[in-house]
């Protein structure tokens, strides 16, 4: 019997395989994502790289090849979309001084 954690791991495995993300290096993902961020200088000299929910969506659409997404059925499309939305939301903290729907 599958537990919820096992189902989540299977979903993640399916996501990276079916979307082609497994073929990308961390550096490729980083380079692609940085195009959608903005740099904010903080008063103590640190820099934050901020990405909005809209820009995150554009980044995801860039790194998932159109050929791969054409092969998704409706359920997969909905599941993958929800998975990426949930991933973004994991970093969307209430205590952050960033605007709503922005993360660093």
mmCIF file with all atom_site columns, C-alpha atoms in Angstrom:
data_model
loop_
_atom_site.group_PDB
_atom_site.id
_atom_site.type_symbol
_atom_site.label_atom_id
_atom_site.label_alt_id
_atom_site.label_comp_id
_atom_site.label_asym_id
_atom_site.label_entity_id
_atom_site.label_seq_id
_atom_site.pdbx_PDB_ins_code
_atom_site.Cartn_x
_atom_site.Cartn_y
_atom_site.Cartn_z
_atom_site.occupancy
_atom_site.B_iso_or_equiv
_atom_site.pdbx_formal_charge
_atom_site.auth_seq_id
_atom_site.auth_comp_id
_atom_site.auth_asym_id
_atom_site.auth_atom_id
_atom_site.pdbx_PDB_model_num
ATOM 1   C CA . UNK A 1 1   ? 0.000  0.000  0.000   1.00 0.00 ? 1   UNK A CA 1
ATOM 2   C CA . UNK A 1 2   ? 1.419  3.389  -1.025  1.00 0.00 ? 2   UNK A CA 1
ATOM 3   C CA . UNK A 1 3   ? 1.726  6.113  1.534   1.00 0.00 ? 3   UNK A CA 1
ATOM 4   C CA . UNK A 1 4   ? 1.224  9.752  0.663   1.00 0.00 ? 4   UNK A CA 1
ATOM 5   C CA . UNK A 1 5   ? 5.005  10.272 0.758   1.00 0.00 ? 5   UNK A CA 1
ATOM 6   C CA . UNK A 1 6   ? 5.581  7.422  -1.696  1.00 0.00 ? 6   UNK A CA 1
ATOM 7   C CA . UNK A 1 7   ? 2.929  8.866  -3.995  1.00 0.00 ? 7   UNK A CA 1
ATOM 8   C CA . UNK A 1 8   ? 4.594  12.286 -3.825  1.00 0.00 ? 8   UNK A CA 1
ATOM 9   C CA . UNK A 1 9   ? 7.966  10.744 -4.682  1.00 0.00 ? 9   UNK A CA 1
ATOM 10  C CA . UNK A 1 10  ? 6.441  8.880  -7.619  1.00 0.00 ? 10  UNK A CA 1
ATOM 11  C CA . UNK A 1 11  ? 4.818  12.099 -8.797  1.00 0.00 ? 11  UNK A CA 1
ATOM 12  C CA . UNK A 1 12  ? 8.140  13.964 -8.523  1.00 0.00 ? 12  UNK A CA 1
ATOM 13  C CA . UNK A 1 13  ? 9.945  11.204 -10.396 1.00 0.00 ? 13  UNK A CA 1
ATOM 14  C CA . UNK A 1 14  ? 7.298  11.266 -13.116 1.00 0.00 ? 14  UNK A CA 1
ATOM 15  C CA . UNK A 1 15  ? 7.448  15.068 -13.249 1.00 0.00 ? 15  UNK A CA 1
ATOM 16  C CA . UNK A 1 16  ? 11.212 15.314 -13.801 1.00 0.00 ? 16  UNK A CA 1
ATOM 17  C CA . UNK A 1 17  ? 11.202 12.452 -16.288 1.00 0.00 ? 17  UNK A CA 1
ATOM 18  C CA . UNK A 1 18  ? 8.155  13.483 -18.347 1.00 0.00 ? 18  UNK A CA 1
ATOM 19  C CA . UNK A 1 19  ? 9.010  17.200 -18.422 1.00 0.00 ? 19  UNK A CA 1
ATOM 20  C CA . UNK A 1 20  ? 12.648 16.687 -19.388 1.00 0.00 ? 20  UNK A CA 1
ATOM 21  C CA . UNK A 1 21  ? 13.892 18.399 -16.215 1.00 0.00 ? 21  UNK A CA 1
ATOM 22  C CA . UNK A 1 22  ? 16.018 15.355 -15.424 1.00 0.00 ? 22  UNK A CA 1
ATOM 23  C CA . UNK A 1 23  ? 18.104 16.161 -18.508 1.00 0.00 ? 23  UNK A CA 1
ATOM 24  C CA . UNK A 1 24  ? 19.072 19.625 -17.244 1.00 0.00 ? 24  UNK A CA 1
ATOM 25  C CA . UNK A 1 25  ? 22.079 20.339 -15.059 1.00 0.00 ? 25  UNK A CA 1
ATOM 26  C CA . UNK A 1 26  ? 21.638 22.502 -11.955 1.00 0.00 ? 26  UNK A CA 1
ATOM 27  C CA . UNK A 1 27  ? 23.702 25.171 -13.734 1.00 0.00 ? 27  UNK A CA 1
ATOM 28  C CA . UNK A 1 28  ? 21.313 25.191 -16.720 1.00 0.00 ? 28  UNK A CA 1
ATOM 29  C CA . UNK A 1 29  ? 18.338 25.586 -14.400 1.00 0.00 ? 29  UNK A CA 1
ATOM 30  C CA . UNK A 1 30  ? 20.099 28.360 -12.474 1.00 0.00 ? 30  UNK A CA 1
ATOM 31  C CA . UNK A 1 31  ? 21.004 30.295 -15.639 1.00 0.00 ? 31  UNK A CA 1
ATOM 32  C CA . UNK A 1 32  ? 17.447 30.017 -16.947 1.00 0.00 ? 32  UNK A CA 1
ATOM 33  C CA . UNK A 1 33  ? 15.888 31.078 -13.639 1.00 0.00 ? 33  UNK A CA 1
ATOM 34  C CA . UNK A 1 34  ? 18.176 34.071 -13.159 1.00 0.00 ? 34  UNK A CA 1
ATOM 35  C CA . UNK A 1 35  ? 16.779 35.631 -16.349 1.00 0.00 ? 35  UNK A CA 1
ATOM 36  C CA . UNK A 1 36  ? 13.434 35.977 -14.557 1.00 0.00 ? 36  UNK A CA 1
ATOM 37  C CA . UNK A 1 37  ? 14.691 37.404 -11.266 1.00 0.00 ? 37  UNK A CA 1
ATOM 38  C CA . UNK A 1 38  ? 15.446 40.939 -10.182 1.00 0.00 ? 38  UNK A CA 1
ATOM 39  C CA . UNK A 1 39  ? 18.267 41.887 -7.849  1.00 0.00 ? 39  UNK A CA 1
ATOM 40  C CA . UNK A 1 40  ? 17.468 43.819 -4.706  1.00 0.00 ? 40  UNK A CA 1
ATOM 41  C CA . UNK A 1 41  ? 20.244 45.430 -2.704  1.00 0.00 ? 41  UNK A CA 1
ATOM 42  C CA . UNK A 1 42  ? 19.637 45.287 1.029   1.00 0.00 ? 42  UNK A CA 1
ATOM 43  C CA . UNK A 1 43  ? 20.761 47.904 3.528   1.00 0.00 ? 43  UNK A CA 1
ATOM 44  C CA . UNK A 1 44  ? 23.381 45.593 5.078   1.00 0.00 ? 44  UNK A CA 1
ATOM 45  C CA . UNK A 1 45  ? 25.050 44.925 1.736   1.00 0.00 ? 45  UNK A CA 1
ATOM 46  C CA . UNK A 1 46  ? 23.488 41.590 0.900   1.00 0.00 ? 46  UNK A CA 1
ATOM 47  C CA . UNK A 1 47  ? 21.767 41.025 -2.399  1.00 0.00 ? 47  UNK A CA 1
ATOM 48  C CA . UNK A 1 48  ? 18.523 39.155 -2.871  1.00 0.00 ? 48  UNK A CA 1
ATOM 49  C CA . UNK A 1 49  ? 17.402 37.676 -6.149  1.00 0.00 ? 49  UNK A CA 1
ATOM 50  C CA . UNK A 1 50  ? 13.613 37.906 -6.231  1.00 0.00 ? 50  UNK A CA 1
ATOM 51  C CA . UNK A 1 51  ? 11.227 36.088 -8.544  1.00 0.00 ? 51  UNK A CA 1
ATOM 52  C CA . UNK A 1 52  ? 7.505  36.701 -8.767  1.00 0.00 ? 52  UNK A CA 1
ATOM 53  C CA . UNK A 1 53  ? 4.930  33.967 -9.268  1.00 0.00 ? 53  UNK A CA 1
ATOM 54  C CA . UNK A 1 54  ? 4.306  35.205 -12.842 1.00 0.00 ? 54  UNK A CA 1
ATOM 55  C CA . UNK A 1 55  ? 8.003  35.188 -13.687 1.00 0.00 ? 55  UNK A CA 1
ATOM 56  C CA . UNK A 1 56  ? 8.362  31.733 -12.116 1.00 0.00 ? 56  UNK A CA 1
ATOM 57  C CA . UNK A 1 57  ? 5.638  30.500 -14.470 1.00 0.00 ? 57  UNK A CA 1
ATOM 58  C CA . UNK A 1 58  ? 7.530  31.937 -17.454 1.00 0.00 ? 58  UNK A CA 1
ATOM 59  C CA . UNK A 1 59  ? 10.722 30.269 -16.229 1.00 0.00 ? 59  UNK A CA 1
ATOM 60  C CA . UNK A 1 60  ? 8.946  26.885 -15.970 1.00 0.00 ? 60  UNK A CA 1
ATOM 61  C CA . UNK A 1 61  ? 7.522  27.276 -19.467 1.00 0.00 ? 61  UNK A CA 1
ATOM 62  C CA . UNK A 1 62  ? 11.023 28.017 -20.757 1.00 0.00 ? 62  UNK A CA 1
ATOM 63  C CA . UNK A 1 63  ? 12.726 24.995 -19.219 1.00 0.00 ? 63  UNK A CA 1
ATOM 64  C CA . UNK A 1 64  ? 10.047 22.462 -20.130 1.00 0.00 ? 64  UNK A CA 1
ATOM 65  C CA . UNK A 1 65  ? 10.356 21.746 -23.839 1.00 0.00 ? 65  UNK A CA 1
ATOM 66  C CA . UNK A 1 66  ? 7.171  22.333 -25.824 1.00 0.00 ? 66  UNK A CA 1
ATOM 67  C CA . UNK A 1 67  ? 7.509  18.823 -27.276 1.00 0.00 ? 67  UNK A CA 1
ATOM 68  C CA . UNK A 1 68  ? 7.318  17.376 -23.764 1.00 0.00 ? 68  UNK A CA 1
ATOM 69  C CA . UNK A 1 69  ? 4.311  19.411 -22.667 1.00 0.00 ? 69  UNK A CA 1
ATOM 70  C CA . UNK A 1 70  ? 2.399  18.501 -25.839 1.00 0.00 ? 70  UNK A CA 1
ATOM 71  C CA . UNK A 1 71  ? 2.533  14.867 -24.714 1.00 0.00 ? 71  UNK A CA 1
ATOM 72  C CA . UNK A 1 72  ? 0.851  15.508 -21.337 1.00 0.00 ? 72  UNK A CA 1
ATOM 73  C CA . UNK A 1 73  ? -2.734 14.448 -20.924 1.00 0.00 ? 73  UNK A CA 1
ATOM 74  C CA . UNK A 1 74  ? -5.123 16.769 -19.081 1.00 0.00 ? 74  UNK A CA 1
ATOM 75  C CA . UNK A 1 75  ? -4.542 15.109 -15.700 1.00 0.00 ? 75  UNK A CA 1
ATOM 76  C CA . UNK A 1 76  ? -0.766 15.315 -16.045 1.00 0.00 ? 76  UNK A CA 1
ATOM 77  C CA . UNK A 1 77  ? -0.961 18.973 -17.053 1.00 0.00 ? 77  UNK A CA 1
ATOM 78  C CA . UNK A 1 78  ? -3.080 19.792 -14.013 1.00 0.00 ? 78  UNK A CA 1
ATOM 79  C CA . UNK A 1 79  ? -0.902 17.721 -11.665 1.00 0.00 ? 79  UNK A CA 1
ATOM 80  C CA . UNK A 1 80  ? 2.355  19.197 -12.949 1.00 0.00 ? 80  UNK A CA 1
ATOM 81  C CA . UNK A 1 81  ? 0.955  22.736 -12.780 1.00 0.00 ? 81  UNK A CA 1
ATOM 82  C CA . UNK A 1 82  ? -0.178 22.146 -9.196  1.00 0.00 ? 82  UNK A CA 1
ATOM 83  C CA . UNK A 1 83  ? 3.183  20.649 -8.283  1.00 0.00 ? 83  UNK A CA 1
ATOM 84  C CA . UNK A 1 84  ? 5.093  23.697 -9.556  1.00 0.00 ? 84  UNK A CA 1
ATOM 85  C CA . UNK A 1 85  ? 2.638  26.052 -7.830  1.00 0.00 ? 85  UNK A CA 1
ATOM 86  C CA . UNK A 1 86  ? 3.100  24.164 -4.570  1.00 0.00 ? 86  UNK A CA 1
ATOM 87  C CA . UNK A 1 87  ? 6.879  24.281 -4.983  1.00 0.00 ? 87  UNK A CA 1
ATOM 88  C CA . UNK A 1 88  ? 6.788  28.075 -5.388  1.00 0.00 ? 88  UNK A CA 1
ATOM 89  C CA . UNK A 1 89  ? 4.449  28.425 -2.413  1.00 0.00 ? 89  UNK A CA 1
ATOM 90  C CA . UNK A 1 90  ? 6.923  26.551 -0.174  1.00 0.00 ? 90  UNK A CA 1
ATOM 91  C CA . UNK A 1 91  ? 9.170  29.623 -0.390  1.00 0.00 ? 91  UNK A CA 1
ATOM 92  C CA . UNK A 1 92  ? 6.419  32.269 -0.067  1.00 0.00 ? 92  UNK A CA 1
ATOM 93  C CA . UNK A 1 93  ? 6.809  33.200 3.605   1.00 0.00 ? 93  UNK A CA 1
ATOM 94  C CA . UNK A 1 94  ? 4.380  35.455 5.426   1.00 0.00 ? 94  UNK A CA 1
ATOM 95  C CA . UNK A 1 95  ? 7.176  37.059 7.445   1.00 0.00 ? 95  UNK A CA 1
ATOM 96  C CA . UNK A 1 96  ? 9.119  38.113 4.355   1.00 0.00 ? 96  UNK A CA 1
ATOM 97  C CA . UNK A 1 97  ? 9.294  41.817 3.542   1.00 0.00 ? 97  UNK A CA 1
ATOM 98  C CA . UNK A 1 98  ? 8.833  40.974 -0.144  1.00 0.00 ? 98  UNK A CA 1
ATOM 99  C CA . UNK A 1 99  ? 5.561  41.622 -1.919  1.00 0.00 ? 99  UNK A CA 1
ATOM 100 C CA . UNK A 1 100 ? 2.871  38.966 -1.984  1.00 0.00 ? 100 UNK A CA 1
ATOM 101 C CA . UNK A 1 101 ? 3.664  36.263 -4.571  1.00 0.00 ? 101 UNK A CA 1
ATOM 102 C CA . UNK A 1 102 ? 7.397  37.007 -4.556  1.00 0.00 ? 102 UNK A CA 1
ATOM 103 C CA . UNK A 1 103 ? 10.192 34.833 -3.180  1.00 0.00 ? 103 UNK A CA 1
ATOM 104 C CA . UNK A 1 104 ? 13.956 34.976 -2.987  1.00 0.00 ? 104 UNK A CA 1
#
